[in-house]
Amino acid sequence: MAQPYRPFQPTLTPLGLKRHGLSLVTQPPSPALCGVVQAYLQIHASDATPYPVIPDGTHAIYLSRHGAFLVGAQSRAMDIEIQKPGDYFGIWFFPGTLRHFVDIDVSEIKNTSVNETDISWDDFACLSEKIYQYSAFEDRATVCDQWLMTQFNAHMPTKFEHAMDLIYQSDGNLRVSTLAKRVGWSARHLNRMLSLHTGFSTKEFSQIVRLQHACKQIWRQGNLSTNTSMELGCFDQSHLIKQWHKHLGMTPGALWRRLMSDFYNH
């Protein structure tokens, strides 16, 4: 399955990793899960540190030696507190793909996390114990890949996948009415399906895709320009900054200064 969307997390850039005292290794999934699982990843923390995450529409499983938890899609930036040095393993799912593996309404886990004991998912409760029997990252990734393959249901509504592709292709700038018409659903049903699979309404998810595109542009340019605002489908900078405040709790400039400063340089 082709996947045109690449979620962006500043913390996982070389600069972000350095600022937080982290190292990173990643591995793609097996071919059958490409376009569904973004990556298996493992960070090594040399000390306790916050791990900032910005909204990207994805879901993730985080595993440590102490257990596992499933993180729902976030509408606002948050810090995951890494309290001890060591290895932390993750499975990073693309937006809208979690239901390939577990039959839940993902809107119910939006902006929250679910402990391994609080979700009915075959063998999820013992996944952490299984992967930490191995010391090599590649072996841990293989265990997770094999587990996911036993849970995998390849079916997904074709119109939903088409809707997601159109949102990505437009960088989140299609009107809901236009998107619904192109997909062949009513706007209400489109909202219902986006909520079931991504946790967000069509408008909310489009805003997050637009925000992600803005983050990538600003990261490359180092600042927010009027041209960037226009390219992102915002009529002026104030409109874009309002969206940033909603999802990040700060302006683009403040986020950039935070990442570039020594605030997190441990």
mmCIF file of C-alpha atoms in Angstrom:
data_model
loop_
_atom_site.group_PDB
_atom_site.id
_atom_site.type_symbol
_atom_site.label_atom_id
_atom_site.label_comp_id
_atom_site.label_asym_id
_atom_site.label_seq_id
_atom_site.Cartn_x
_atom_site.Cartn_y
_atom_site.Cartn_z
ATOM 1 C CA MET A 1 0.000 0.000 0.000
ATOM 2 C CA ALA A 2 1.486 3.356 -1.057
ATOM 3 C CA GLN A 3 1.524 5.995 1.672
ATOM 4 C CA PRO A 4 1.938 9.633 0.577
ATOM 5 C CA TYR A 5 1.964 11.005 4.140
ATOM 6 C CA ARG A 6 5.121 11.204 6.221
ATOM 7 C CA PRO A 7 4.459 12.392 9.783
ATOM 8 C CA PHE A 8 7.007 14.875 11.111
ATOM 9 C CA GLN A 9 8.244 15.018 14.705
ATOM 10 C CA PRO A 10 10.902 17.660 15.488
ATOM 11 C CA THR A 11 12.144 15.579 18.434
ATOM 12 C CA LEU A 12 13.165 12.795 16.032
ATOM 13 C CA THR A 13 15.306 15.067 13.851
ATOM 14 C CA PRO A 14 19.079 15.024 14.464
ATOM 15 C CA LEU A 15 18.802 18.394 16.228
ATOM 16 C CA GLY A 16 15.878 17.269 18.388
ATOM 17 C CA LEU A 17 17.598 14.047 19.392
ATOM 18 C CA LYS A 18 20.770 15.907 20.323
ATOM 19 C CA ARG A 19 18.876 18.471 22.388
ATOM 20 C CA HIS A 20 17.174 15.733 24.404
ATOM 21 C CA GLY A 21 20.159 13.437 24.844
ATOM 22 C CA LEU A 22 18.563 10.698 22.747
ATOM 23 C CA SER A 23 19.750 8.289 20.084
ATOM 24 C CA LEU A 24 17.433 6.626 17.567
ATOM 25 C CA VAL A 25 17.295 3.477 15.467
ATOM 26 C CA THR A 26 14.424 2.626 13.114
ATOM 27 C CA GLN A 27 13.323 -0.240 10.917
ATOM 28 C CA PRO A 28 10.521 -0.403 8.338
ATOM 29 C CA PRO A 29 7.845 -3.096 8.635
ATOM 30 C CA SER A 30 7.623 -6.158 6.439
ATOM 31 C CA PRO A 31 6.224 -5.491 2.935
ATOM 32 C CA ALA A 32 2.698 -6.628 3.888
ATOM 33 C CA LEU A 33 2.487 -3.866 6.518
ATOM 34 C CA CYS A 34 4.060 -1.038 4.506
ATOM 35 C CA GLY A 35 1.677 1.913 4.346
ATOM 36 C CA VAL A 36 0.018 0.705 7.561
ATOM 37 C CA VAL A 37 2.927 0.746 10.019
ATOM 38 C CA GLN A 38 5.184 3.779 9.637
ATOM 39 C CA ALA A 39 8.141 2.219 11.444
ATOM 40 C CA TYR A 40 9.475 0.344 14.420
ATOM 41 C CA LEU A 41 11.735 2.616 16.397
ATOM 42 C CA GLN A 42 13.806 2.590 19.526
ATOM 43 C CA ILE A 43 15.230 5.536 21.372
ATOM 44 C CA HIS A 44 17.945 5.328 23.976
ATOM 45 C CA ALA A 45 17.804 7.961 26.708
ATOM 46 C CA SER A 46 21.001 8.783 28.528
ATOM 47 C CA ASP A 47 19.035 10.547 31.282
ATOM 48 C CA ALA A 48 15.493 11.407 32.307
ATOM 49 C CA THR A 49 13.988 13.829 29.787
ATOM 50 C CA PRO A 50 10.706 15.100 28.380
ATOM 51 C CA TYR A 51 9.904 13.696 24.936
ATOM 52 C CA PRO A 52 7.836 16.367 23.124
ATOM 53 C CA VAL A 53 5.281 15.135 20.580
ATOM 54 C CA ILE A 54 3.344 17.383 18.200
ATOM 55 C CA PRO A 55 0.010 16.368 16.613
ATOM 56 C CA ASP A 56 0.476 14.239 13.504
ATOM 57 C CA GLY A 57 -2.689 12.111 13.429
ATOM 58 C CA THR A 58 -0.817 8.887 14.160
ATOM 59 C CA HIS A 59 -1.236 6.230 16.828
ATOM 60 C CA ALA A 60 1.643 4.533 18.597
ATOM 61 C CA ILE A 61 2.501 1.748 20.985
ATOM 62 C CA TYR A 62 5.265 2.503 23.476
ATOM 63 C CA LEU A 63 7.035 -0.369 25.197
ATOM 64 C CA SER A 64 9.527 -0.360 28.032
ATOM 65 C CA ARG A 65 10.674 -3.047 30.424
ATOM 66 C CA HIS A 66 7.853 -1.926 32.724
ATOM 67 C CA GLY A 67 4.995 -2.507 30.290
ATOM 68 C CA ALA A 68 3.203 -1.206 27.204
ATOM 69 C CA PHE A 69 0.625 1.441 26.420
ATOM 70 C CA LEU A 70 -1.271 2.538 23.336
ATOM 71 C CA VAL A 71 -1.276 6.275 22.647
ATOM 72 C CA GLY A 72 -4.269 7.739 20.857
ATOM 73 C CA ALA A 73 -4.008 10.473 18.263
ATOM 74 C CA GLN A 74 -3.305 13.848 19.860
ATOM 75 C CA SER A 75 -4.969 17.147 18.988
ATOM 76 C CA ARG A 76 -2.487 19.137 21.099
ATOM 77 C CA ALA A 77 1.252 18.954 21.671
ATOM 78 C CA MET A 78 2.320 17.027 24.743
ATOM 79 C CA ASP A 79 5.420 15.830 26.572
ATOM 80 C CA ILE A 80 5.925 12.142 27.309
ATOM 81 C CA GLU A 81 8.111 11.977 30.392
ATOM 82 C CA ILE A 82 11.004 9.542 30.108
ATOM 83 C CA GLN A 83 11.778 9.036 33.759
ATOM 84 C CA LYS A 84 14.770 6.715 33.581
ATOM 85 C CA PRO A 85 17.735 6.148 31.248
ATOM 86 C CA GLY A 86 17.440 3.144 28.944
ATOM 87 C CA ASP A 87 15.879 1.777 25.761
ATOM 88 C CA TYR A 88 12.310 2.631 24.791
ATOM 89 C CA PHE A 89 10.707 0.786 21.885
ATOM 90 C CA GLY A 90 7.812 1.973 19.751
ATOM 91 C CA ILE A 91 5.462 0.948 16.965
ATOM 92 C CA TRP A 92 4.374 3.948 14.908
ATOM 93 C CA PHE A 93 1.154 3.534 12.921
ATOM 94 C CA PHE A 94 0.028 5.745 10.062
ATOM 95 C CA PRO A 95 -3.216 7.712 10.634
ATOM 96 C CA GLY A 96 -6.379 5.687 10.153
ATOM 97 C CA THR A 97 -4.677 2.270 10.150
ATOM 98 C CA LEU A 98 -4.984 1.070 13.756
ATOM 99 C CA ARG A 99 -8.287 -0.679 13.037
ATOM 100 C CA HIS A 100 -6.426 -3.054 10.721
ATOM 101 C CA PHE A 101 -5.294 -4.707 13.971
ATOM 102 C CA VAL A 102 -7.860 -4.067 16.697
ATOM 103 C CA ASP A 103 -11.609 -3.450 16.531
ATOM 104 C CA ILE A 104 -12.034 -0.205 18.458
ATOM 105 C CA ASP A 105 -13.522 3.201 17.813
ATOM 106 C CA VAL A 106 -10.270 5.171 17.893
ATOM 107 C CA SER A 107 -12.128 8.383 18.788
ATOM 108 C CA GLU A 108 -12.489 6.839 22.266
ATOM 109 C CA ILE A 109 -8.711 6.966 22.813
ATOM 110 C CA LYS A 110 -8.143 10.426 21.335
ATOM 111 C CA ASN A 111 -5.831 12.566 23.499
ATOM 112 C CA THR A 112 -5.224 9.736 25.928
ATOM 113 C CA SER A 113 -3.234 6.547 26.420
ATOM 114 C CA VAL A 114 -4.427 3.048 27.259
ATOM 115 C CA ASN A 115 -2.523 0.699 29.532
ATOM 116 C CA GLU A 116 -1.827 -2.837 28.336
ATOM 117 C CA THR A 117 -4.299 -4.222 30.897
ATOM 118 C CA ASP A 118 -7.137 -1.900 29.869
ATOM 119 C CA ILE A 119 -7.614 -2.970 26.250
ATOM 120 C CA SER A 120 -8.807 -6.259 24.803
ATOM 121 C CA TRP A 121 -6.165 -7.040 22.193
ATOM 122 C CA ASP A 122 -4.701 -10.521 21.716
ATOM 123 C CA ASP A 123 -1.281 -10.851 23.383
ATOM 124 C CA PHE A 124 -0.861 -7.073 23.790
ATOM 125 C CA ALA A 125 -0.491 -7.494 27.560
ATOM 126 C CA CYS A 126 2.579 -9.712 27.151
ATOM 127 C CA LEU A 127 4.184 -7.913 24.189
ATOM 128 C CA SER A 128 6.634 -5.931 26.298
ATOM 129 C CA GLU A 129 7.859 -9.041 28.078
ATOM 130 C CA LYS A 130 8.338 -10.807 24.725
ATOM 131 C CA ILE A 131 10.397 -8.106 23.048
ATOM 132 C CA TYR A 132 12.641 -7.445 26.040
ATOM 133 C CA GLN A 133 13.715 -11.069 26.028
ATOM 134 C CA TYR A 134 15.934 -9.868 23.178
ATOM 135 C CA SER A 135 18.697 -7.289 23.437
ATOM 136 C CA ALA A 136 19.041 -6.485 19.719
ATOM 137 C CA PHE A 137 16.694 -3.881 18.257
ATOM 138 C CA GLU A 138 16.253 -5.896 15.048
ATOM 139 C CA ASP A 139 15.030 -8.925 17.017
ATOM 140 C CA ARG A 140 12.555 -6.780 18.944
ATOM 141 C CA ALA A 141 11.231 -5.318 15.695
ATOM 142 C CA THR A 142 10.821 -8.826 14.263
ATOM 143 C CA VAL A 143 8.781 -9.921 17.291
ATOM 144 C CA CYS A 144 6.461 -6.931 16.868
ATOM 145 C CA ASP A 145 6.147 -7.450 13.119
ATOM 146 C CA GLN A 146 5.225 -11.086 13.580
ATOM 147 C CA TRP A 147 2.680 -10.198 16.279
ATOM 148 C CA LEU A 148 1.055 -7.554 14.082
ATOM 149 C CA MET A 149 0.845 -9.968 11.148
ATOM 150 C CA THR A 150 -1.203 -12.367 13.300
ATOM 151 C CA GLN A 151 -3.644 -9.511 14.036
ATOM 152 C CA PHE A 152 -3.730 -7.961 10.563
ATOM 153 C CA ASN A 153 -7.001 -7.502 8.674
ATOM 154 C CA ALA A 154 -6.185 -6.010 5.281
ATOM 155 C CA HIS A 155 -9.739 -4.827 4.555
ATOM 156 C CA MET A 156 -10.457 -1.104 4.749
ATOM 157 C CA PRO A 157 -13.324 0.812 3.063
ATOM 158 C CA THR A 158 -12.060 1.958 -0.335
ATOM 159 C CA LYS A 159 -13.799 5.325 -0.069
ATOM 160 C CA PHE A 160 -12.142 5.982 3.291
ATOM 161 C CA GLU A 161 -8.701 5.298 1.824
ATOM 162 C CA HIS A 162 -9.566 7.573 -1.114
ATOM 163 C CA ALA A 163 -10.618 10.339 1.286
ATOM 164 C CA MET A 164 -7.323 10.054 3.181
ATOM 165 C CA ASP A 165 -5.328 10.203 -0.065
ATOM 166 C CA LEU A 166 -7.180 13.365 -1.139
ATOM 167 C CA ILE A 167 -6.535 15.032 2.213
ATOM 168 C CA TYR A 168 -2.823 14.219 1.958
ATOM 169 C CA GLN A 169 -2.547 15.301 -1.672
ATOM 170 C CA SER A 170 -4.091 18.690 -0.834
ATOM 171 C CA ASP A 171 -2.002 19.091 2.370
ATOM 172 C CA GLY A 172 -5.290 19.321 4.248
ATOM 173 C CA ASN A 173 -6.650 22.227 2.199
ATOM 174 C CA LEU A 174 -9.784 20.649 0.667
ATOM 175 C CA ARG A 175 -13.142 21.857 1.945
ATOM 176 C CA VAL A 176 -15.174 19.143 3.663
ATOM 177 C CA SER A 177 -18.016 19.554 1.145
ATOM 178 C CA THR A 178 -15.612 19.211 -1.791
ATOM 179 C CA LEU A 179 -13.928 16.170 -0.266
ATOM 180 C CA ALA A 180 -17.271 14.472 0.445
ATOM 181 C CA LYS A 181 -18.412 15.070 -3.124
ATOM 182 C CA ARG A 182 -15.214 13.619 -4.592
ATOM 183 C CA VAL A 183 -15.393 10.560 -2.359
ATOM 184 C CA GLY A 184 -19.104 9.954 -2.934
ATOM 185 C CA TRP A 185 -20.250 10.171 0.683
ATOM 186 C CA SER A 186 -22.335 12.722 2.512
ATOM 187 C CA ALA A 187 -20.327 15.129 4.674
ATOM 188 C CA ARG A 188 -21.955 13.591 7.751
ATOM 189 C CA HIS A 189 -20.957 10.039 6.831
ATOM 190 C CA LEU A 190 -17.459 11.210 5.920
ATOM 191 C CA ASN A 191 -17.146 12.764 9.382
ATOM 192 C CA ARG A 192 -18.403 9.569 10.984
ATOM 193 C CA MET A 193 -15.857 7.429 9.136
ATOM 194 C CA LEU A 194 -12.941 9.798 9.805
ATOM 195 C CA SER A 195 -13.846 9.836 13.495
ATOM 196 C CA LEU A 196 -14.086 6.029 13.671
ATOM 197 C CA HIS A 197 -10.715 5.452 11.983
ATOM 198 C CA THR A 198 -8.608 8.520 12.883
ATOM 199 C CA GLY A 199 -10.313 9.850 16.013
ATOM 200 C CA PHE A 200 -10.927 13.250 14.398
ATOM 201 C CA SER A 201 -13.635 14.934 12.384
ATOM 202 C CA THR A 202 -12.787 15.626 8.749
ATOM 203 C CA LYS A 203 -12.084 19.277 9.539
ATOM 204 C CA GLU A 204 -9.893 18.457 12.552
ATOM 205 C CA PHE A 205 -7.850 15.866 10.695
ATOM 206 C CA SER A 206 -7.371 18.207 7.735
ATOM 207 C CA GLN A 207 -6.118 20.903 10.128
ATOM 208 C CA ILE A 208 -3.542 18.493 11.558
ATOM 209 C CA VAL A 209 -2.309 17.529 8.087
ATOM 210 C CA ARG A 210 -2.071 21.247 7.260
ATOM 211 C CA LEU A 211 -0.212 21.858 10.531
ATOM 212 C CA GLN A 212 2.209 19.042 9.729
ATOM 213 C CA HIS A 213 2.899 20.545 6.317
ATOM 214 C CA ALA A 214 3.522 23.927 7.962
ATOM 215 C CA CYS A 215 5.928 22.397 10.486
ATOM 216 C CA LYS A 216 7.959 20.775 7.715
ATOM 217 C CA GLN A 217 8.091 24.021 5.736
ATOM 218 C CA ILE A 218 9.101 26.113 8.732
ATOM 219 C CA TRP A 219 11.675 23.536 9.813
ATOM 220 C CA ARG A 220 13.299 23.727 6.378
ATOM 221 C CA GLN A 221 13.135 27.531 6.158
ATOM 222 C CA GLY A 222 13.833 28.352 9.796
ATOM 223 C CA ASN A 223 11.018 30.913 9.979
ATOM 224 C CA LEU A 224 7.408 31.656 9.043
ATOM 225 C CA SER A 225 7.026 33.784 5.922
ATOM 226 C CA THR A 226 3.964 35.282 4.267
ATOM 227 C CA ASN A 227 4.606 33.021 1.277
ATOM 228 C CA THR A 228 4.567 29.994 3.570
ATOM 229 C CA SER A 229 1.188 31.043 4.963
ATOM 230 C CA MET A 230 -0.283 31.429 1.490
ATOM 231 C CA GLU A 231 1.168 28.105 0.336
ATOM 232 C CA LEU A 232 -0.484 26.407 3.304
ATOM 233 C CA GLY A 233 -3.938 27.625 2.338
ATOM 234 C CA CYS A 234 -4.117 30.256 5.084
ATOM 235 C CA PHE A 235 -5.201 33.734 4.059
ATOM 236 C CA ASP A 236 -2.694 35.381 6.382
ATOM 237 C CA GLN A 237 -0.171 34.643 9.098
ATOM 238 C CA SER A 238 -2.618 35.395 11.923
ATOM 239 C CA HIS A 239 -4.940 32.625 10.692
ATOM 240 C CA LEU A 240 -2.083 30.110 10.652
ATOM 241 C CA ILE A 241 -0.794 31.256 14.042
ATOM 242 C CA LYS A 242 -4.293 30.801 15.518
ATOM 243 C CA GLN A 243 -4.240 27.165 14.345
ATOM 244 C CA TRP A 244 -0.763 26.705 15.828
ATOM 245 C CA HIS A 245 -1.975 28.008 19.186
ATOM 246 C CA LYS A 246 -4.883 25.561 19.073
ATOM 247 C CA HIS A 247 -2.727 22.491 18.448
ATOM 248 C CA LEU A 248 0.692 23.464 19.841
ATOM 249 C CA GLY A 249 -0.131 26.005 22.532
ATOM 250 C CA MET A 250 2.452 28.423 21.111
ATOM 251 C CA THR A 251 3.329 30.385 17.977
ATOM 252 C CA PRO A 252 5.576 28.930 15.241
ATOM 253 C CA GLY A 253 8.350 31.297 16.325
ATOM 254 C CA ALA A 254 8.085 30.214 19.947
ATOM 255 C CA LEU A 255 8.263 26.551 18.962
ATOM 256 C CA TRP A 256 11.314 27.217 16.805
ATOM 257 C CA ARG A 257 13.057 29.113 19.625
ATOM 258 C CA ARG A 258 12.218 26.340 22.069
ATOM 259 C CA LEU A 259 13.762 23.712 19.820
ATOM 260 C CA MET A 260 16.808 25.822 18.985
ATOM 261 C CA SER A 261 17.511 26.972 22.538
ATOM 262 C CA ASP A 262 19.378 25.108 25.243
ATOM 263 C CA PHE A 263 16.136 24.668 27.211
ATOM 264 C CA TYR A 264 16.161 20.921 26.619
ATOM 265 C CA ASN A 265 19.918 20.539 26.250
ATOM 266 C CA HIS A 266 20.671 18.187 29.123
#
